Coordinates of C-alpha atoms and ligand atoms in Angstrom, one line a residue:
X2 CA 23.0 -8.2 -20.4
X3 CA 25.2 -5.5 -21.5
X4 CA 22.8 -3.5 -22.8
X5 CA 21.2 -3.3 -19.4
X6 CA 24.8 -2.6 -17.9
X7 CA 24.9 0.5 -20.5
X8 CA 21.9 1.7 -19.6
X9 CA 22.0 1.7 -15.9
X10 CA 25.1 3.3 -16.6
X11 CA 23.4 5.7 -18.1
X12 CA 20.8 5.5 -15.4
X13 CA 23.7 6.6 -12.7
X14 CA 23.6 10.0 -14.4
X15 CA 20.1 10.1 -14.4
X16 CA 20.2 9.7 -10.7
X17 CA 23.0 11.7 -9.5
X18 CA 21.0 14.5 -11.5
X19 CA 17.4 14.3 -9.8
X20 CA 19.7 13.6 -6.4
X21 CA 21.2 17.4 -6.7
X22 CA 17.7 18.9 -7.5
X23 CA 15.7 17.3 -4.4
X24 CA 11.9 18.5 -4.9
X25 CA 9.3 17.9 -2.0
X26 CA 5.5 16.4 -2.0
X27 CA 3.3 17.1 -4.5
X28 CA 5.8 20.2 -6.2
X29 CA 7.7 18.2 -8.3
X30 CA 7.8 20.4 -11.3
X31 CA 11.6 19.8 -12.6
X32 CA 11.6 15.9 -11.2
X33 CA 8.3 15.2 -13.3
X34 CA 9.4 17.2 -16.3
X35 CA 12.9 15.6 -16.2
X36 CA 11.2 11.8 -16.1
X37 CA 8.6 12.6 -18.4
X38 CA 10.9 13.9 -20.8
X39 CA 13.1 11.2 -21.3
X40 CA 9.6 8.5 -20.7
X41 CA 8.9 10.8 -24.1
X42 CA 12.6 10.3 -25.5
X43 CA 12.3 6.2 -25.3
X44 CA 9.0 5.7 -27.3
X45 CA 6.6 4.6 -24.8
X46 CA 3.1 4.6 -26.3
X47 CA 1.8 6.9 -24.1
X48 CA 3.2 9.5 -21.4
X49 CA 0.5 11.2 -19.0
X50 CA 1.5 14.3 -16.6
X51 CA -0.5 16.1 -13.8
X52 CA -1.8 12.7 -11.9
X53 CA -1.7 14.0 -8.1
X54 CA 0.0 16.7 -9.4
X55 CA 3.5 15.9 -10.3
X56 CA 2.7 11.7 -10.8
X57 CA 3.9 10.8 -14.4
X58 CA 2.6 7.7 -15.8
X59 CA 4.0 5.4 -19.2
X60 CA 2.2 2.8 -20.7
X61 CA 4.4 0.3 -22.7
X62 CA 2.8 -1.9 -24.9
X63 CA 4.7 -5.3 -25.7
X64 CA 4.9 -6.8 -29.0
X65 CA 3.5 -10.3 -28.2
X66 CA -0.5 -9.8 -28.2
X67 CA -2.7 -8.9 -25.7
X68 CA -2.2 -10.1 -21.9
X69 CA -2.2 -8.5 -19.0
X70 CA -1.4 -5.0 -17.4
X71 CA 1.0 -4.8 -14.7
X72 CA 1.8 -1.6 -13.0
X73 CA 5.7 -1.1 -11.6
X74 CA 5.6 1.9 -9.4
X75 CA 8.4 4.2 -8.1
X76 CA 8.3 7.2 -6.0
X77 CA 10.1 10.2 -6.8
X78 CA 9.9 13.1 -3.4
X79 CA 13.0 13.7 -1.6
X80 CA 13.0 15.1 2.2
X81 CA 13.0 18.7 4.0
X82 CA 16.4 18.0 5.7
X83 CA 20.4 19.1 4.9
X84 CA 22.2 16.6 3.8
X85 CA 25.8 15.8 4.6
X86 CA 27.7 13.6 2.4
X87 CA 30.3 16.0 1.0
X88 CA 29.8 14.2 -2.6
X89 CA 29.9 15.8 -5.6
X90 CA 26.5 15.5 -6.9
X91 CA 25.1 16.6 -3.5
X92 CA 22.1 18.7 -2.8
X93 CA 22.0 22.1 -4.6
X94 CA 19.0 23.4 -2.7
X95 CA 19.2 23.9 1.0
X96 CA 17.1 21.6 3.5
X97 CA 16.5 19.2 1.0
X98 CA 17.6 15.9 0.0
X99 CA 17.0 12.5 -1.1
X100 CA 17.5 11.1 1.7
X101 CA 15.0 7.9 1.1
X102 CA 16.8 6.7 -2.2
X103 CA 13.5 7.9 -4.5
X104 CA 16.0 9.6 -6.4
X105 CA 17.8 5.9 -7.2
X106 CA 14.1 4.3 -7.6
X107 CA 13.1 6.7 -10.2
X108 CA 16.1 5.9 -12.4
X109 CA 15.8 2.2 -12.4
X110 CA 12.6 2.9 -13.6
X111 CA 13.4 5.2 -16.1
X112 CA 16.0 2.6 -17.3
X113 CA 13.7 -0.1 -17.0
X114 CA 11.2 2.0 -19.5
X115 CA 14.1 2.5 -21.7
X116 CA 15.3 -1.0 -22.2
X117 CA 11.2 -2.3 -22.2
X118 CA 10.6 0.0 -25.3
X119 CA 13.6 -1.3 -27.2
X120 CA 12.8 -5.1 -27.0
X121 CA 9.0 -4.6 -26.2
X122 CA 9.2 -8.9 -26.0
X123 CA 6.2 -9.1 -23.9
X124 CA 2.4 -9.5 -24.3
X125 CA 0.2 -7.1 -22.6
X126 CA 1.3 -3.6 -21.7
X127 CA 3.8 -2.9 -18.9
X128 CA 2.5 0.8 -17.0
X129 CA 5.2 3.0 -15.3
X130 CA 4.0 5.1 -12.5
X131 CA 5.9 7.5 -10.8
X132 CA 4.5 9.2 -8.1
X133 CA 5.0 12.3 -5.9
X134 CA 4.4 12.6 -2.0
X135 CA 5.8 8.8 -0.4
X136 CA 6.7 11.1 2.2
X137 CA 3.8 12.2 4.1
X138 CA 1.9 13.0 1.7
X139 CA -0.4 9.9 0.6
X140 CA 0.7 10.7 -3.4
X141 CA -0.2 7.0 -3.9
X142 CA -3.9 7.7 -2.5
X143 CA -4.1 10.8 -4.8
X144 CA -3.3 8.9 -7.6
X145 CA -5.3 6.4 -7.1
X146 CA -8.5 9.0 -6.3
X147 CA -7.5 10.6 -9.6
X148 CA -8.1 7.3 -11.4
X149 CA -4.9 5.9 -12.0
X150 CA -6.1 2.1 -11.4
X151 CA -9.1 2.4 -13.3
X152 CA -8.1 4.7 -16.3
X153 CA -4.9 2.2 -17.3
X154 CA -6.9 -1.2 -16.2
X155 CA -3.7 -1.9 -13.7
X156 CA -4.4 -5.4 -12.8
X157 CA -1.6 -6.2 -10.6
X158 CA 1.0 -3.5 -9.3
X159 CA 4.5 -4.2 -8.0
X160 CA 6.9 -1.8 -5.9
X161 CA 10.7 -1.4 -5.2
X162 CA 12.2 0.1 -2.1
X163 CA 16.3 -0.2 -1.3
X164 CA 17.4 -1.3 2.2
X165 CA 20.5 -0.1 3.8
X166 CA 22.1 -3.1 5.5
X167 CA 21.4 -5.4 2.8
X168 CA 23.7 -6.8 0.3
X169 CA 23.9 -5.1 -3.2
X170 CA 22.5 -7.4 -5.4
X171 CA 20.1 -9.1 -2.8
X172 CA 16.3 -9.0 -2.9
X173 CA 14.1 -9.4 0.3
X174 CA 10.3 -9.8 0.8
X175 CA 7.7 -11.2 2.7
X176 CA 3.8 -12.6 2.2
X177 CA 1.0 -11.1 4.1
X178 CA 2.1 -7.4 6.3
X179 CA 5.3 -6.2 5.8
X180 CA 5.2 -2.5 6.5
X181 CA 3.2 -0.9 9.3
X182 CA 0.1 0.8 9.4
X183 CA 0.8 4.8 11.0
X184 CA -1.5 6.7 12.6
X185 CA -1.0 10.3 14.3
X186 CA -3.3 12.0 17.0
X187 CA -3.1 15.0 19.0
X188 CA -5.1 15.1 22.6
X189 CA -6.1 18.1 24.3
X190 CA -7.0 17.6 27.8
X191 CA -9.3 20.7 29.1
X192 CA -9.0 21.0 32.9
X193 CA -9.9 23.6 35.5
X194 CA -6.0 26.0 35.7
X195 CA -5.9 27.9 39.3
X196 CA -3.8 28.5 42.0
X197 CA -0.8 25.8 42.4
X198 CA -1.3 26.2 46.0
X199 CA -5.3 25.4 45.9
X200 CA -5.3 22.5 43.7
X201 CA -8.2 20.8 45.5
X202 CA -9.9 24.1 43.3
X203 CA -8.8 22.7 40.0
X204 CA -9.3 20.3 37.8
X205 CA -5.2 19.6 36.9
X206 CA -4.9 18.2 33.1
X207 CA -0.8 18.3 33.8
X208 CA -1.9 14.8 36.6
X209 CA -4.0 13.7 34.1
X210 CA -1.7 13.6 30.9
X211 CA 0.5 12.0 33.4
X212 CA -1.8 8.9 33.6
X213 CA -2.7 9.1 30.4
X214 CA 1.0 8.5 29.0
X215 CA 0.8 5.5 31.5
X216 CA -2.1 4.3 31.0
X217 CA -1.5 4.3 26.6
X218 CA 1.3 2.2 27.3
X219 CA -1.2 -0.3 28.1
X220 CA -2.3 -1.1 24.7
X221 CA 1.2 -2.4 23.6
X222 CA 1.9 -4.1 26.6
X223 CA -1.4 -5.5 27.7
X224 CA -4.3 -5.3 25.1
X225 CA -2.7 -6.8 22.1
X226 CA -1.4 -10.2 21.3
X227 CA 2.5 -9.7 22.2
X228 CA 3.1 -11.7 18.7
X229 CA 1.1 -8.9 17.1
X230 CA 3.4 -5.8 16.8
X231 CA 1.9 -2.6 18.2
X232 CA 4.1 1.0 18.9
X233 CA 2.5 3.8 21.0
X234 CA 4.6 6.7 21.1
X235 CA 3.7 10.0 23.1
X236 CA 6.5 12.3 21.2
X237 CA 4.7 15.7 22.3
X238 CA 3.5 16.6 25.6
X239 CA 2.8 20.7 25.9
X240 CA 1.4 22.7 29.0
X241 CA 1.7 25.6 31.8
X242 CA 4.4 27.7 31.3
X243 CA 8.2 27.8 32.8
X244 CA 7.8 31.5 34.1
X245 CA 4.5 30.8 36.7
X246 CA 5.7 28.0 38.1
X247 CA 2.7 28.1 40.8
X248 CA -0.1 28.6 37.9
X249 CA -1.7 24.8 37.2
X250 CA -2.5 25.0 33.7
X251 CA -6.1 24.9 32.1
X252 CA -5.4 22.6 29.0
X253 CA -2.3 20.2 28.1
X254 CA -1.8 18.7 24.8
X255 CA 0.2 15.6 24.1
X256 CA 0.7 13.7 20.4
X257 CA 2.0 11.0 18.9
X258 CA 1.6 8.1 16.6
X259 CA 1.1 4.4 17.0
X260 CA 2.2 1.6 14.4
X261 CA 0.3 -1.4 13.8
X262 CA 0.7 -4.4 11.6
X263 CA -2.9 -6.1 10.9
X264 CA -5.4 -4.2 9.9
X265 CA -7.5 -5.3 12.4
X266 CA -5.4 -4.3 15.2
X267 CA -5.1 -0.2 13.5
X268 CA -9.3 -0.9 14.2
X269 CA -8.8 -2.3 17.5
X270 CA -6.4 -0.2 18.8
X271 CA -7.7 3.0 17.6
X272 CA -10.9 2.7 19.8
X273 CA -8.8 1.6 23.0
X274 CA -6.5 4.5 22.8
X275 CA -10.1 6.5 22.5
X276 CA -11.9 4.5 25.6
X277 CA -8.5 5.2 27.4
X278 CA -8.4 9.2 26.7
X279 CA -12.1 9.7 27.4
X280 CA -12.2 7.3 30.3
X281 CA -9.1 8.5 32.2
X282 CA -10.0 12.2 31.8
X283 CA -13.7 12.0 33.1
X284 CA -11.7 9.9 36.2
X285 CA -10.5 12.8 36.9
X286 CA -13.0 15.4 36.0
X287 CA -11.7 16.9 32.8
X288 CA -12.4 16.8 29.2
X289 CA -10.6 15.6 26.2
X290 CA -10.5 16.4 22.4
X291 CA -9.0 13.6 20.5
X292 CA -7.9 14.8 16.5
X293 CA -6.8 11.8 14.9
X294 CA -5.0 11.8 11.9
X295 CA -5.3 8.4 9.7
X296 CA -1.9 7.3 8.0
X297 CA -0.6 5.0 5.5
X298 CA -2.1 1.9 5.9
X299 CA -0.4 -1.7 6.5
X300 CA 1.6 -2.7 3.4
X301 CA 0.2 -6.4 2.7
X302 CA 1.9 -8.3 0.1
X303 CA -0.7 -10.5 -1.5
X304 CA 0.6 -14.2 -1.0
X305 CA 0.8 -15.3 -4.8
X306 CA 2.3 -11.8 -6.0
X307 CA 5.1 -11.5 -3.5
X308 CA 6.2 -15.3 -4.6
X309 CA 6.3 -14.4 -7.9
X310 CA 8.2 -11.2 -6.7
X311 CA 10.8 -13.2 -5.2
X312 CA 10.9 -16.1 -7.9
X313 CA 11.3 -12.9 -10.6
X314 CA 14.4 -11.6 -8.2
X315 CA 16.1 -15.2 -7.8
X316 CA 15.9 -15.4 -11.6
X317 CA 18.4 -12.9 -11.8
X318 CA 20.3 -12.8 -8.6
X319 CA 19.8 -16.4 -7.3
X320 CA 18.0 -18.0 -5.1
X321 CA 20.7 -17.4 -2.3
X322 CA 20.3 -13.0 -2.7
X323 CA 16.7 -13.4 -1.8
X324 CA 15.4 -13.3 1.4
X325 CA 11.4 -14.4 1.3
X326 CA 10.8 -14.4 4.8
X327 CA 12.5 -10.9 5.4
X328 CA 11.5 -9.3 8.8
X329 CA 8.6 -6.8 9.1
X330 CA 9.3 -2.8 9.9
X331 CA 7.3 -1.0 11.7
X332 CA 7.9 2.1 9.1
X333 CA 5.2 3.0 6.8
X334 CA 5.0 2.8 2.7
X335 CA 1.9 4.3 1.0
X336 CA 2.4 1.8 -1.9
X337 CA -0.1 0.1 0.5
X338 CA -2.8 2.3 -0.9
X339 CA -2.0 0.6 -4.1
X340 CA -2.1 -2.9 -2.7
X341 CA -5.1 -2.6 -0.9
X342 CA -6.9 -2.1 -4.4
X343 CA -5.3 -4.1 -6.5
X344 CA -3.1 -7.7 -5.7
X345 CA 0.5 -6.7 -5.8
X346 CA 3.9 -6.9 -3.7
X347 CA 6.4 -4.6 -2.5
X348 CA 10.2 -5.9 -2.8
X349 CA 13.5 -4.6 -0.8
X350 CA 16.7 -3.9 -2.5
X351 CA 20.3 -4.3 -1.3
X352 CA 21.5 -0.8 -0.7
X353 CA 25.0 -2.1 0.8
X354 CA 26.9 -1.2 3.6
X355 CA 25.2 2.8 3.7
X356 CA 23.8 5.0 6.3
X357 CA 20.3 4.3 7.4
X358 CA 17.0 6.1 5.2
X359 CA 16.0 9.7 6.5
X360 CA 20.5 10.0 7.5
X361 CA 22.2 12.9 6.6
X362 CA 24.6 10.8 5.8
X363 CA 22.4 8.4 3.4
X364 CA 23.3 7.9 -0.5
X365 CA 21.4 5.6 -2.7
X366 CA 24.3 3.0 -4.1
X367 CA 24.2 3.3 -8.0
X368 CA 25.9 0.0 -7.4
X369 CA 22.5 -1.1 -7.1
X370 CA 21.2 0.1 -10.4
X371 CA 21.7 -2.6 -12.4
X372 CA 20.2 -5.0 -10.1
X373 CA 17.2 -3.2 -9.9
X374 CA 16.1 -3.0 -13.6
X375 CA 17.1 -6.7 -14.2
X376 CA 14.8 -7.1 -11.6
X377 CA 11.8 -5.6 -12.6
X378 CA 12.3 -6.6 -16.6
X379 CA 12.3 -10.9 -15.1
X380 CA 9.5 -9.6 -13.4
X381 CA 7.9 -8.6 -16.9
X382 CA 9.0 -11.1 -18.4
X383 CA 7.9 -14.0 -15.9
X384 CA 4.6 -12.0 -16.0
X385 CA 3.7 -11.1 -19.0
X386 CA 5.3 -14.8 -21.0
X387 CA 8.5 -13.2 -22.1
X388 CA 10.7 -15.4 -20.5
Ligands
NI408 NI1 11.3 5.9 0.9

């Protein structure tokens, strides 16, 4: 155990480094070469660059005979906003930061890679894969388009995300959804725009966005099952202009994004909101355009891998730190690209007492280092016959 409380020392350097150069998407140039370089440094058998761009992926092979082939996956992007923490290691590159934690997920991985080459006491091979774009930019999906799964025989993949608000040194998961499926869409209603004062001669869009908005809301409140989460969210509304106030505009264009957790509800729900927009504006004799933009999909634990998740956690922090049952969010993880092609869970990490992901304010808590890669090496070792 104190070798692993070296190297996540170690590990806290690593991290406070890739936290001060904050790199977005798929341009990840010094963030890949930085974790590729030291992937090189520990031995592992093999190190591949340029996957989705900036994705690095190790493959460790353990000393034991042949087994299986698990991927551990970590995300590496940080986000276009300033960040303000006043710490030392902050930000060096204006309106960007590491606001999610990727920087403190890509360390533990590093340091699990480190500490896996030096004992290699597993059977199978252990792949790494750290990947650009969690942050709206499906990196996972490229990956995986790119070949990732196939090309390193992944069998079963397993992912890490911390948790503000829960304890360092406590785990969390669930079976079955755990993250929510996000969807975007832009309408534009086309109307008839004329005279404010004649608008028996027009066909106003601006009434019928109105009714619209209202008539979305029904979908959460009315179509679904209530025990079935379901968000609709108009966040933009655009039309007419505030300098001709007696002009009734021609078009008006509202967006937003709606959060489901079942797969079968993103289906479901996705033709409503359709029905609703082209129903309600031939009501009142207009035309809409509907561009929707498909998101992350729902993050679904497979049943038998996020048990073993947890079991691997309580072997290390006890059964007490680990929360199986942990509530669902409605935020969005493309590691669900991952898990809908391969069986696989996604596990929370205590981040502590910190500011929430996406704050200014946010740091990840190196505190939570060590955890982490104990974590993911009884997970290796309770999956590939360590022990
Ligand atoms: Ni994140």
């Amino acid at each position: 155990m104190s070798n692993i409380e070296a190297v996540a020392e170690e590990a806290k350097g690593w991290r406070r480094h890739i936290h001060q150069h904050p790199e977005l998407l798929f341009d990840l140039p010094e963030t890949a070469s930085f974790v590729a370089g030291k992937l090189g440094e520990f031995g592992c058998d093999q190190v591949v660059t340029g996957l989705a761009k900036s994705g690095v992926v190790a493959v460790i092979e353990g000393s034991k005979g042949p087994g299986k082939t698990i991927g551990l996956r970590c995300d590496m992007d940080a986000l276009p906003m300033s960040e303000q923490t006043n710490l030392p290691y902050a930000s060096k590159v204006a309106n960007r930061m590491h606001a999610c934690g990727h920087d403190g997920h890509t360390a533990m991985l590093l340091a699990t890679a480190k500490c896996l080459t030096e004992t290699r006491d597993f059977s199978g091979k252990v792949v790494l894969i750290f990947q650009p774009a969690e942050e709206g930019g499906g990196g996972a999906r490229v990956m995986i388009e790119e070949g990732l799964l196939e090309s390193f025989g992944i069998e079963e993949v397993y992912g890490m995300h911390n948790e503000p608000g829960l304890d360092i040194g406590s785990f969390a998961t669930r079976s079955g959804p755990f993250m929510a499926g996000a969807d975007r869409f832009v309408v534009t209603i086309n109307g008839k725009g004329g005279h404010a004062a004649s608008p028996n001669l027009t066909h106003d869009p601006v009434l019928v966005s109105a009714h619209m908005i209202t008539a979305l809301q029904s979908i959460a409140s009315r179509f679904t099952d209530p025990f079935d989460p379901v968000v609709v969210s108009i966040t933009f509304s655009e039309a007419g202009n505030e300098k001709a106030l007696n002009v009734i505009p021609a078009s008006v264009r509202l967006g937003g994004t709606i959060r489901t957790m079942q797969t079968t509800t993103r289906k479901a729900v996705e033709q409503r909101f359709r029905d609703i927009v082209h129903v309600t504006a031939k009501l009142f004799e207009t035309e809409a355009e509907i561009n929707w933009m498909p998101g992350y999909p729902v993050t679904v634990n497979d049943p038998t891998r996020a048990s073993a998740a947890a079991s691997a956690a309580a072997r290390v922090a006890g059964e007490d730190r680990v929360d199986q049952n942990y509530e669902q969010s409605m935020g969005a993880e493309d590691f669900s690209y991952m898990l809908e092609k391969r069986p696989g869970a996604m596990i929370l990490i205590g981040n502590g007492d910190s500011a929430y992901l996406h704050n200014p304010a946010y740091d990840f808590n190196d505190k939570a280092i060590a955890h982490g890669v104990r974590y993911w090496l009884s997970l290796v070792g309770q999956e590939l016959g360590s022990r």
